[in-house]
Short mmCIF file of C-alpha atoms in Angstrom, two decimals:
data_model
loop_
_atom_site.label_atom_id
_atom_site.label_comp_id
_atom_site.label_asym_id
_atom_site.label_seq_id
_atom_site.Cartn_x
_atom_site.Cartn_y
_atom_site.Cartn_z
CA UNK A 1 82.16 32.87 -61.09
CA UNK A 2 80.63 36.31 -61.59
CA UNK A 3 77.16 37.21 -60.22
CA UNK A 4 74.81 40.04 -61.14
CA UNK A 5 71.99 41.65 -59.21
CA UNK A 6 69.39 43.97 -60.72
CA UNK A 7 68.33 46.29 -57.91
CA UNK A 8 64.90 47.43 -59.05
CA UNK A 9 63.28 48.00 -55.66
CA UNK A 10 64.21 50.94 -53.51
CA UNK A 11 63.13 49.66 -50.12
CA UNK A 12 65.35 49.16 -47.10
CA UNK A 13 64.59 45.46 -46.70
CA UNK A 14 65.22 44.57 -50.35
CA UNK A 15 68.34 46.77 -50.44
CA UNK A 16 69.65 44.95 -47.36
CA UNK A 17 69.09 41.62 -49.10
CA UNK A 18 70.83 42.81 -52.28
CA UNK A 19 73.88 44.23 -50.50
CA UNK A 20 74.19 41.28 -48.13
CA UNK A 21 74.37 38.96 -51.12
CA UNK A 22 76.78 41.27 -52.98
CA UNK A 23 79.12 41.44 -49.98
CA UNK A 24 78.90 37.68 -49.57
CA UNK A 25 79.91 37.14 -53.19
CA UNK A 26 82.82 39.58 -52.87
CA UNK A 27 83.95 37.91 -49.64
CA UNK A 28 84.17 34.63 -51.54
CA UNK A 29 86.41 36.28 -54.11
CA UNK A 30 83.94 36.43 -56.99
CA UNK A 31 83.05 39.45 -59.12
CA UNK A 32 79.63 40.96 -58.69
CA UNK A 33 77.85 43.69 -60.63
CA UNK A 34 74.86 45.54 -59.22
CA UNK A 35 72.64 47.18 -61.79
CA UNK A 36 70.45 49.90 -60.26
CA UNK A 37 67.26 50.68 -62.08
CA UNK A 38 63.90 52.37 -61.34
CA UNK A 39 63.33 52.78 -57.58
CA UNK A 40 66.69 51.16 -56.93
CA UNK A 41 68.33 54.40 -58.09
CA UNK A 42 67.09 56.04 -54.90
CA UNK A 43 69.59 53.98 -52.90
CA UNK A 44 72.39 55.80 -54.75
CA UNK A 45 71.07 59.34 -54.30
CA UNK A 46 73.10 61.82 -52.30
CA UNK A 47 71.42 62.79 -49.05
CA UNK A 48 71.82 66.53 -49.67
CA UNK A 49 69.68 68.49 -52.11
CA UNK A 50 71.39 68.93 -55.50
CA UNK A 51 70.31 71.40 -58.16
CA UNK A 52 69.58 69.68 -61.45
CA UNK A 53 67.67 70.59 -64.60
CA UNK A 54 64.38 68.71 -64.74
CA UNK A 55 60.96 68.95 -66.26
CA UNK A 56 58.11 69.83 -63.91
CA UNK A 57 56.96 66.20 -63.58
CA UNK A 58 60.50 64.89 -63.07
CA UNK A 59 61.02 67.46 -60.32
CA UNK A 60 57.79 66.33 -58.65
CA UNK A 61 58.84 62.68 -58.83
CA UNK A 62 62.26 63.51 -57.37
CA UNK A 63 60.75 65.43 -54.50
CA UNK A 64 58.64 62.43 -53.49
CA UNK A 65 61.42 59.86 -53.71
CA UNK A 66 63.81 59.12 -50.83
CA UNK A 67 67.28 60.64 -51.00
CA UNK A 68 69.71 57.83 -50.33
CA UNK A 69 70.17 54.76 -48.20
CA UNK A 70 69.28 56.52 -44.95
CA UNK A 71 65.78 57.47 -46.08
CA UNK A 72 64.36 54.21 -47.42
CA UNK A 73 61.18 52.65 -46.09
CA UNK A 74 60.22 48.99 -45.73
CA UNK A 75 58.27 47.14 -48.42
CA UNK A 76 55.81 46.01 -45.72
CA UNK A 77 54.80 47.31 -42.29
CA UNK A 78 56.53 50.62 -42.88
CA UNK A 79 53.86 52.73 -41.12
CA UNK A 80 55.13 56.01 -42.52
CA UNK A 81 58.75 55.24 -41.71
CA UNK A 82 58.24 53.86 -38.18
CA UNK A 83 58.78 50.28 -39.37
CA UNK A 84 62.10 51.15 -40.99
CA UNK A 85 63.23 52.98 -37.84
CA UNK A 86 62.29 50.01 -35.66
CA UNK A 87 64.15 47.60 -37.92
CA UNK A 88 67.29 49.74 -37.78
CA UNK A 89 67.18 49.77 -33.99
CA UNK A 90 66.78 45.99 -33.83
CA UNK A 91 69.63 45.55 -36.33
CA UNK A 92 71.91 47.63 -34.09
CA UNK A 93 70.82 45.63 -31.04
CA UNK A 94 71.66 42.41 -32.86
CA UNK A 95 75.00 43.73 -34.12
CA UNK A 96 74.02 43.52 -37.81
CA UNK A 97 75.65 45.92 -40.30
CA UNK A 98 73.52 48.85 -41.41
CA UNK A 99 72.73 49.42 -45.09
CA UNK A 100 75.22 52.31 -45.19
CA UNK A 101 77.94 50.01 -43.84
CA UNK A 102 77.04 47.29 -46.34
CA UNK A 103 77.25 49.78 -49.21
CA UNK A 104 80.63 51.07 -48.02
CA UNK A 105 81.92 47.52 -47.64
CA UNK A 106 80.67 46.56 -51.11
CA UNK A 107 82.53 49.49 -52.63
CA UNK A 108 85.72 48.69 -50.72
CA UNK A 109 85.52 45.11 -51.97
CA UNK A 110 85.26 46.30 -55.56
CA UNK A 111 81.61 45.51 -56.28
CA UNK A 112 80.68 47.20 -59.56
CA UNK A 113 77.75 49.65 -59.38
CA UNK A 114 75.99 50.48 -62.65
CA UNK A 115 73.19 53.05 -62.81
CA UNK A 116 70.64 52.38 -65.56
CA UNK A 117 70.64 55.40 -67.85
CA UNK A 118 67.22 54.67 -69.34
CA UNK A 119 65.42 54.67 -66.02
CA UNK A 120 67.39 57.75 -64.94
CA UNK A 121 65.64 59.38 -67.88
CA UNK A 122 62.09 58.73 -66.86
CA UNK A 123 62.68 58.89 -63.13
CA UNK A 124 64.24 62.30 -63.70
CA UNK A 125 67.43 61.39 -61.85
CA UNK A 126 70.61 63.25 -62.91
CA UNK A 127 74.23 62.11 -62.49
CA UNK A 128 75.04 64.99 -60.13
CA UNK A 129 72.38 63.69 -57.71
CA UNK A 130 74.02 60.28 -57.40
CA UNK A 131 77.03 59.24 -55.33
CA UNK A 132 80.49 59.04 -56.92
CA UNK A 133 82.12 55.97 -58.36
CA UNK A 134 79.24 54.69 -60.48
CA UNK A 135 79.25 53.47 -64.04
CA UNK A 136 76.42 54.47 -66.33
CA UNK A 137 75.00 52.04 -68.85
CA UNK A 138 71.90 50.41 -70.32
CA UNK A 139 70.37 46.99 -70.77
CA UNK A 140 73.01 45.82 -73.29
CA UNK A 141 75.75 46.20 -70.69
CA UNK A 142 73.66 44.35 -68.15
CA UNK A 143 73.17 41.46 -70.54
CA UNK A 144 76.89 41.28 -71.31
CA UNK A 145 77.63 40.96 -67.61
CA UNK A 146 74.82 38.48 -67.02
CA UNK A 147 76.07 36.31 -69.87
CA UNK A 148 79.34 35.83 -68.01
CA UNK A 149 77.66 35.16 -64.65
CA UNK A 150 76.19 32.01 -63.13
CA UNK A 151 73.82 33.71 -60.67
CA UNK A 152 71.59 36.56 -61.88
CA UNK A 153 69.00 37.94 -59.48
CA UNK A 154 66.25 40.53 -59.88
CA UNK A 155 65.48 42.15 -56.54
CA UNK B 1 72.28 31.68 -74.97
CA UNK B 2 68.59 31.55 -74.09
CA UNK B 3 67.09 33.65 -71.27
CA UNK B 4 63.78 33.30 -69.44
CA UNK B 5 61.73 35.81 -67.49
CA UNK B 6 58.85 34.93 -65.18
CA UNK B 7 56.52 37.93 -65.24
CA UNK B 8 54.65 37.57 -61.96
CA UNK B 9 53.95 41.24 -61.26
CA UNK B 10 51.37 43.16 -63.22
CA UNK B 11 52.61 46.70 -62.64
CA UNK B 12 53.71 49.15 -65.29
CA UNK B 13 57.19 49.67 -63.87
CA UNK B 14 57.98 45.97 -63.51
CA UNK B 15 56.46 45.21 -66.93
CA UNK B 16 58.68 47.92 -68.46
CA UNK B 17 61.73 46.32 -66.85
CA UNK B 18 60.75 42.85 -68.09
CA UNK B 19 60.07 43.93 -71.67
CA UNK B 20 63.15 46.14 -71.86
CA UNK B 21 65.29 43.16 -70.90
CA UNK B 22 63.42 40.85 -73.29
CA UNK B 23 63.89 43.26 -76.20
CA UNK B 24 67.55 43.66 -75.28
CA UNK B 25 68.08 39.91 -75.38
CA UNK B 26 66.29 39.60 -78.72
CA UNK B 27 68.33 42.49 -80.14
CA UNK B 28 71.49 40.57 -79.27
CA UNK B 29 70.19 37.58 -81.21
CA UNK B 30 69.38 35.32 -78.28
CA UNK B 31 66.14 33.45 -77.61
CA UNK B 32 63.99 34.65 -74.74
CA UNK B 33 60.85 33.17 -73.21
CA UNK B 34 58.52 35.22 -71.04
CA UNK B 35 56.33 33.20 -68.73
CA UNK B 36 53.29 35.20 -67.53
CA UNK B 37 51.78 34.14 -64.26
CA UNK B 38 49.50 35.59 -61.56
CA UNK B 39 49.19 39.40 -61.90
CA UNK B 40 51.49 39.29 -64.92
CA UNK B 41 48.59 37.82 -66.90
CA UNK B 42 46.91 41.23 -66.74
CA UNK B 43 49.54 42.60 -69.12
CA UNK B 44 48.23 40.21 -71.77
CA UNK B 45 44.53 40.97 -71.34
CA UNK B 46 42.61 42.48 -74.25
CA UNK B 47 41.50 46.04 -73.54
CA UNK B 48 37.90 45.35 -74.59
CA UNK B 49 35.42 43.48 -72.45
CA UNK B 50 35.16 39.81 -73.44
CA UNK B 51 32.36 37.46 -72.38
CA UNK B 52 33.72 34.40 -70.61
CA UNK B 53 32.27 31.76 -68.30
CA UNK B 54 33.42 32.34 -64.74
CA UNK B 55 32.42 31.62 -61.18
CA UNK B 56 31.10 34.54 -59.15
CA UNK B 57 34.43 35.08 -57.36
CA UNK B 58 36.45 34.78 -60.57
CA UNK B 59 34.20 37.37 -62.20
CA UNK B 60 34.74 39.70 -59.23
CA UNK B 61 38.51 39.28 -59.43
CA UNK B 62 38.47 39.94 -63.17
CA UNK B 63 36.46 43.09 -62.75
CA UNK B 64 39.01 44.52 -60.32
CA UNK B 65 42.08 43.66 -62.38
CA UNK B 66 43.44 45.95 -65.13
CA UNK B 67 42.65 45.02 -68.72
CA UNK B 68 45.93 45.11 -70.59
CA UNK B 69 49.15 47.08 -70.84
CA UNK B 70 47.42 50.44 -71.07
CA UNK B 71 45.72 50.14 -67.67
CA UNK B 72 48.55 49.10 -65.36
CA UNK B 73 49.50 51.09 -62.27
CA UNK B 74 52.90 51.61 -60.66
CA UNK B 75 54.16 49.40 -57.83
CA UNK B 76 54.91 52.57 -55.83
CA UNK B 77 53.64 56.14 -55.88
CA UNK B 78 50.71 55.22 -58.08
CA UNK B 79 48.19 57.53 -56.38
CA UNK B 80 45.15 55.93 -57.97
CA UNK B 81 46.70 55.91 -61.44
CA UNK B 82 48.15 59.47 -61.40
CA UNK B 83 51.69 58.15 -60.92
CA UNK B 84 51.42 55.84 -63.92
CA UNK B 85 50.06 58.70 -66.05
CA UNK B 86 52.89 60.97 -64.98
CA UNK B 87 55.49 58.36 -65.78
CA UNK B 88 54.03 57.82 -69.26
CA UNK B 89 54.20 61.55 -69.97
CA UNK B 90 57.83 61.75 -68.82
CA UNK B 91 58.70 58.69 -70.92
CA UNK B 92 57.23 60.41 -74.00
CA UNK B 93 59.15 63.60 -73.21
CA UNK B 94 62.36 61.60 -72.94
CA UNK B 95 61.68 59.65 -76.14
CA UNK B 96 61.47 56.28 -74.37
CA UNK B 97 59.33 53.50 -75.88
CA UNK B 98 55.97 52.90 -74.24
CA UNK B 99 55.08 49.49 -72.82
CA UNK B 100 52.75 48.88 -75.77
CA UNK B 101 55.62 49.57 -78.18
CA UNK B 102 57.94 47.30 -76.23
CA UNK B 103 55.39 44.48 -76.32
CA UNK B 104 54.89 44.91 -80.07
CA UNK B 105 58.63 44.97 -80.65
CA UNK B 106 59.14 41.85 -78.51
CA UNK B 107 56.56 40.00 -80.59
CA UNK B 108 58.11 41.13 -83.87
CA UNK B 109 61.49 39.92 -82.68
CA UNK B 110 60.08 36.50 -81.89
CA UNK B 111 60.07 36.60 -78.10
CA UNK B 112 58.05 33.61 -76.89
CA UNK B 113 55.08 34.45 -74.64
CA UNK B 114 53.73 31.66 -72.43
CA UNK B 115 50.63 32.15 -70.27
CA UNK B 116 50.62 30.01 -67.12
CA UNK B 117 47.54 27.80 -67.25
CA UNK B 118 47.48 27.08 -63.52
CA UNK B 119 47.31 30.71 -62.51
CA UNK B 120 44.75 31.37 -65.26
CA UNK B 121 42.64 28.91 -63.30
CA UNK B 122 42.59 30.67 -60.01
CA UNK B 123 42.77 34.20 -61.39
CA UNK B 124 39.73 33.31 -63.48
CA UNK B 125 41.38 34.42 -66.73
CA UNK B 126 40.14 32.71 -69.92
CA UNK B 127 41.99 32.30 -73.23
CA UNK B 128 39.49 34.45 -75.10
CA UNK B 129 40.34 37.39 -72.81
CA UNK B 130 44.02 37.30 -73.72
CA UNK B 131 45.77 38.64 -76.82
CA UNK B 132 46.58 36.35 -79.73
CA UNK B 133 49.85 34.54 -80.34
CA UNK B 134 50.38 33.10 -76.89
CA UNK B 135 51.40 29.62 -75.89
CA UNK B 136 49.72 27.99 -72.90
CA UNK B 137 51.67 25.84 -70.49
CA UNK B 138 52.56 25.08 -66.89
CA UNK B 139 55.55 24.94 -64.61
CA UNK B 140 57.10 21.88 -66.34
CA UNK B 141 57.42 23.84 -69.60
CA UNK B 142 58.95 26.76 -67.74
CA UNK B 143 61.55 24.50 -66.17
CA UNK B 144 62.44 22.94 -69.51
CA UNK B 145 63.10 26.38 -70.95
CA UNK B 146 64.99 27.55 -67.86
CA UNK B 147 67.21 24.47 -67.99
CA UNK B 148 68.44 25.58 -71.41
CA UNK B 149 68.94 29.22 -70.38
CA UNK B 150 71.81 30.98 -68.62
CA UNK B 151 69.80 33.92 -67.26
CA UNK B 152 66.49 33.26 -65.46
CA UNK B 153 64.74 36.18 -63.79
CA UNK B 154 61.64 36.40 -61.63
CA UNK B 155 60.07 39.84 -61.95
CA UNK C 1 70.67 20.28 -62.33
CA UNK C 2 70.10 21.94 -58.97
CA UNK C 3 67.91 25.05 -58.57
CA UNK C 4 67.69 27.56 -55.73
CA UNK C 5 64.90 29.93 -54.72
CA UNK C 6 65.31 32.80 -52.27
CA UNK C 7 61.91 33.28 -50.67
CA UNK C 8 62.05 36.89 -49.49
CA UNK C 9 58.36 37.75 -49.74
CA UNK C 10 55.87 36.43 -47.29
CA UNK C 11 52.70 36.75 -49.32
CA UNK C 12 50.36 33.95 -50.32
CA UNK C 13 50.64 34.57 -54.05
CA UNK C 14 54.44 34.72 -54.10
CA UNK C 15 54.68 31.71 -51.77
CA UNK C 16 52.40 29.76 -54.12
CA UNK C 17 54.67 30.64 -57.04
CA UNK C 18 57.81 29.62 -55.12
CA UNK C 19 56.42 26.29 -53.94
CA UNK C 20 54.86 25.45 -57.30
CA UNK C 21 58.26 25.88 -58.93
CA UNK C 22 60.02 23.94 -56.14
CA UNK C 23 57.60 21.03 -56.49
CA UNK C 24 57.98 21.13 -60.25
CA UNK C 25 61.76 20.88 -59.96
CA UNK C 26 61.51 18.00 -57.49
CA UNK C 27 59.02 16.20 -59.73
CA UNK C 28 61.60 16.34 -62.52
CA UNK C 29 64.15 14.70 -60.26
CA UNK C 30 66.35 17.74 -59.63
CA UNK C 31 67.55 19.07 -56.28
CA UNK C 32 66.11 22.34 -55.09
CA UNK C 33 67.01 24.51 -52.12
CA UNK C 34 64.65 27.15 -50.77
CA UNK C 35 66.29 29.87 -48.74
CA UNK C 36 63.79 31.72 -46.52
CA UNK C 37 64.71 35.25 -45.54
CA UNK C 38 62.95 38.38 -44.24
CA UNK C 39 59.16 38.16 -44.66
CA UNK C 40 59.57 34.70 -46.20
CA UNK C 41 60.31 33.38 -42.71
CA UNK C 42 56.65 33.94 -41.86
CA UNK C 43 55.71 31.06 -44.15
CA UNK C 44 57.63 28.72 -41.84
CA UNK C 45 56.17 29.95 -38.55
CA UNK C 46 54.14 27.57 -36.44
CA UNK C 47 50.47 28.52 -36.27
CA UNK C 48 50.33 28.28 -32.48
CA UNK C 49 51.80 30.91 -30.16
CA UNK C 50 55.27 29.95 -28.94
CA UNK C 51 57.05 31.60 -26.00
CA UNK C 52 60.43 32.97 -27.02
CA UNK C 53 62.82 35.52 -25.59
CA UNK C 54 62.70 38.76 -27.57
CA UNK C 55 63.40 42.44 -27.20
CA UNK C 56 60.39 44.74 -27.00
CA UNK C 57 60.63 45.75 -30.67
CA UNK C 58 61.15 42.18 -31.84
CA UNK C 59 58.07 41.11 -29.90
CA UNK C 60 56.08 43.90 -31.53
CA UNK C 61 57.25 42.89 -35.00
CA UNK C 62 56.38 39.25 -34.31
CA UNK C 63 52.91 40.14 -33.14
CA UNK C 64 52.18 41.95 -36.39
CA UNK C 65 53.51 39.27 -38.69
CA UNK C 66 51.42 36.33 -39.89
CA UNK C 67 51.97 32.98 -38.18
CA UNK C 68 52.44 30.43 -40.93
CA UNK C 69 51.16 29.51 -44.36
CA UNK C 70 47.50 29.70 -43.38
CA UNK C 71 47.63 33.38 -42.40
CA UNK C 72 49.35 35.01 -45.37
CA UNK C 73 47.78 37.84 -47.35
CA UNK C 74 48.03 38.66 -51.04
CA UNK C 75 50.60 41.13 -52.39
CA UNK C 76 47.78 42.94 -54.20
CA UNK C 77 44.02 43.22 -53.70
CA UNK C 78 44.21 41.69 -50.25
CA UNK C 79 41.53 43.94 -48.69
CA UNK C 80 42.42 43.04 -45.13
CA UNK C 81 42.55 39.32 -45.87
CA UNK C 82 39.36 39.06 -47.98
CA UNK C 83 41.39 38.73 -51.21
CA UNK C 84 43.43 35.85 -49.84
CA UNK C 85 40.25 34.11 -48.66
CA UNK C 86 38.63 34.54 -52.07
CA UNK C 87 41.70 33.17 -53.84
CA UNK C 88 41.73 30.10 -51.61
CA UNK C 89 38.07 29.39 -52.39
CA UNK C 90 38.68 29.72 -56.13
CA UNK C 91 41.72 27.44 -55.88
CA UNK C 92 39.60 24.79 -54.19
CA UNK C 93 36.90 25.17 -56.85
CA UNK C 94 39.51 24.70 -59.58
CA UNK C 95 41.11 21.71 -57.82
CA UNK C 96 44.46 23.45 -57.31
CA UNK C 97 46.66 22.40 -54.35
CA UNK C 98 46.66 24.76 -51.37
CA UNK C 99 49.89 26.31 -50.09
CA UNK C 100 49.86 23.92 -47.12
CA UNK C 101 49.62 20.96 -49.49
CA UNK C 102 52.43 22.33 -51.66
CA UNK C 103 54.67 22.76 -48.61
CA UNK C 104 53.94 19.22 -47.43
CA UNK C 105 54.60 17.85 -50.89
CA UNK C 106 57.87 19.79 -51.17
CA UNK C 107 59.06 18.30 -47.88
CA UNK C 108 58.07 14.78 -48.91
CA UNK C 109 60.00 15.20 -52.14
CA UNK C 110 63.11 16.23 -50.24
CA UNK C 111 63.21 19.94 -51.05
CA UNK C 112 65.79 21.54 -48.76
CA UNK C 113 64.49 24.39 -46.56
CA UNK C 114 67.07 26.81 -45.16
CA UNK C 115 66.08 29.61 -42.76
CA UNK C 116 68.35 32.66 -42.97
CA UNK C 117 69.87 33.19 -39.53
CA UNK C 118 70.76 36.84 -40.11
CA UNK C 119 67.22 37.89 -40.92
CA UNK C 120 65.91 35.76 -38.04
CA UNK C 121 68.01 38.12 -35.92
CA UNK C 122 66.45 41.37 -36.96
CA UNK C 123 62.97 40.00 -37.57
CA UNK C 124 63.11 38.62 -34.04
CA UNK C 125 62.18 35.09 -35.15
CA UNK C 126 63.42 32.23 -32.93
CA UNK C 127 64.02 28.60 -33.94
CA UNK C 128 61.31 27.33 -31.58
CA UNK C 129 58.74 29.40 -33.49
CA UNK C 130 59.51 27.71 -36.80
CA UNK C 131 58.39 24.33 -38.10
CA UNK C 132 60.65 21.28 -37.78
CA UNK C 133 63.02 19.96 -40.39
CA UNK C 134 64.74 23.21 -41.33
CA UNK C 135 68.42 23.93 -41.78
CA UNK C 136 69.81 27.20 -40.45
CA UNK C 137 72.46 29.10 -42.38
CA UNK C 138 73.58 32.42 -43.82
CA UNK C 139 74.44 33.98 -47.14
CA UNK C 140 77.65 31.94 -47.61
CA UNK C 141 75.62 28.70 -47.65
CA UNK C 142 73.18 30.21 -50.10
CA UNK C 143 76.01 31.16 -52.45
CA UNK C 144 77.53 27.70 -52.25
CA UNK C 145 74.21 26.17 -53.30
CA UNK C 146 73.63 28.79 -56.00
CA UNK C 147 77.08 28.14 -57.45
CA UNK C 148 76.06 24.55 -58.15
CA UNK C 149 72.67 25.48 -59.59
CA UNK C 150 71.61 26.58 -63.07
CA UNK C 151 68.39 28.39 -62.06
CA UNK C 152 68.48 30.84 -59.14
CA UNK C 153 65.37 32.89 -58.44
CA UNK C 154 64.64 35.68 -55.96
CA UNK C 155 60.92 35.74 -55.14
#
């Protein structure tokens, strides 16, 4: 049966958890929809700088937020990025897929990615800043998907 | 079908997510119960100072915790309250409802608010400090509601 | 009906919430599986130092992470451990069970504890460092349990 995951947090550790679950669901042959909102949108940002029309405050917010999966910190023990770097090294040593690989695999397996249009508004995130292949929708679409699912997580 | 949301976190961004979902559910005609526990109780505090009997440590805790929806910070990039202020300005610019409006709308639409009595105990929060119209209950009541629901989130 | 809880966070307040719910479910006669991943593994660590083979970075991580339920901090207002200490005193004053008591009660009531083997890998946590009576599994096992459950939380 279908599963949904709201990806609210934009940290490496929580993103790893979300995409590990999403890939696991897809591997079992079930549908899964990931709904990216608030800080979770940062996971979907392109790594290059993109010109986009923003208000002064939105531009400030954007500048301070990480651009994409490769730039995320940890929710704990990040130490200005050192913690995230250390975790990535250990993951490689242990042969565990990186977040970028998990995202690619999720897309290949047909996991649906929805970017929350309302939080794009107040985070000042524009479509041209996000990776391709996303759907754009609001809370009503989330609830429709969740109504058909038997596991609904908020991460 | 019914939905439940445990509101554990007392930050502006997470509260916005919780109340946006709750209003969305109510708009679709479904029942929704919000269960406020731990830091989530702060969202329900009255903004004025209320006299209440507390132990020394409970009084200290209360003094440090935000009084109501208008005083919450962000879970990230708060910068001593500046981040929350910035986000509120951008929300107004984008025509997005404030947290206070979302709370009022949830109440008008009949969303059920339950304050967790156990966490009120160790957070040192008294009934007279909280807004009107709440129910008071513990984990057993939460589980009864969740058993009847098809979407159960922990925020 | 069965419930599952992913315990991702390793803080005292979130652990209290997770174990209060788990005990509540068990008290109502339902099965509940707790799946410990990432920082949540710290809750299951033995309090004594255990020798275990680790890479340099894994050993560093381990040294910085709390050893067991008695050492956890709060997710907010921790103040280098003072906040957690204060909360424990208030809990005792109010006659509320400690985390250690909640864990013991959950085990007595047959709550199933699963430690996530993948995150043990990159957190550098070894079986001999964790308390007895755990099962070890990955995301596929979690999804099997969640598929049979009607409440699935991510804490």
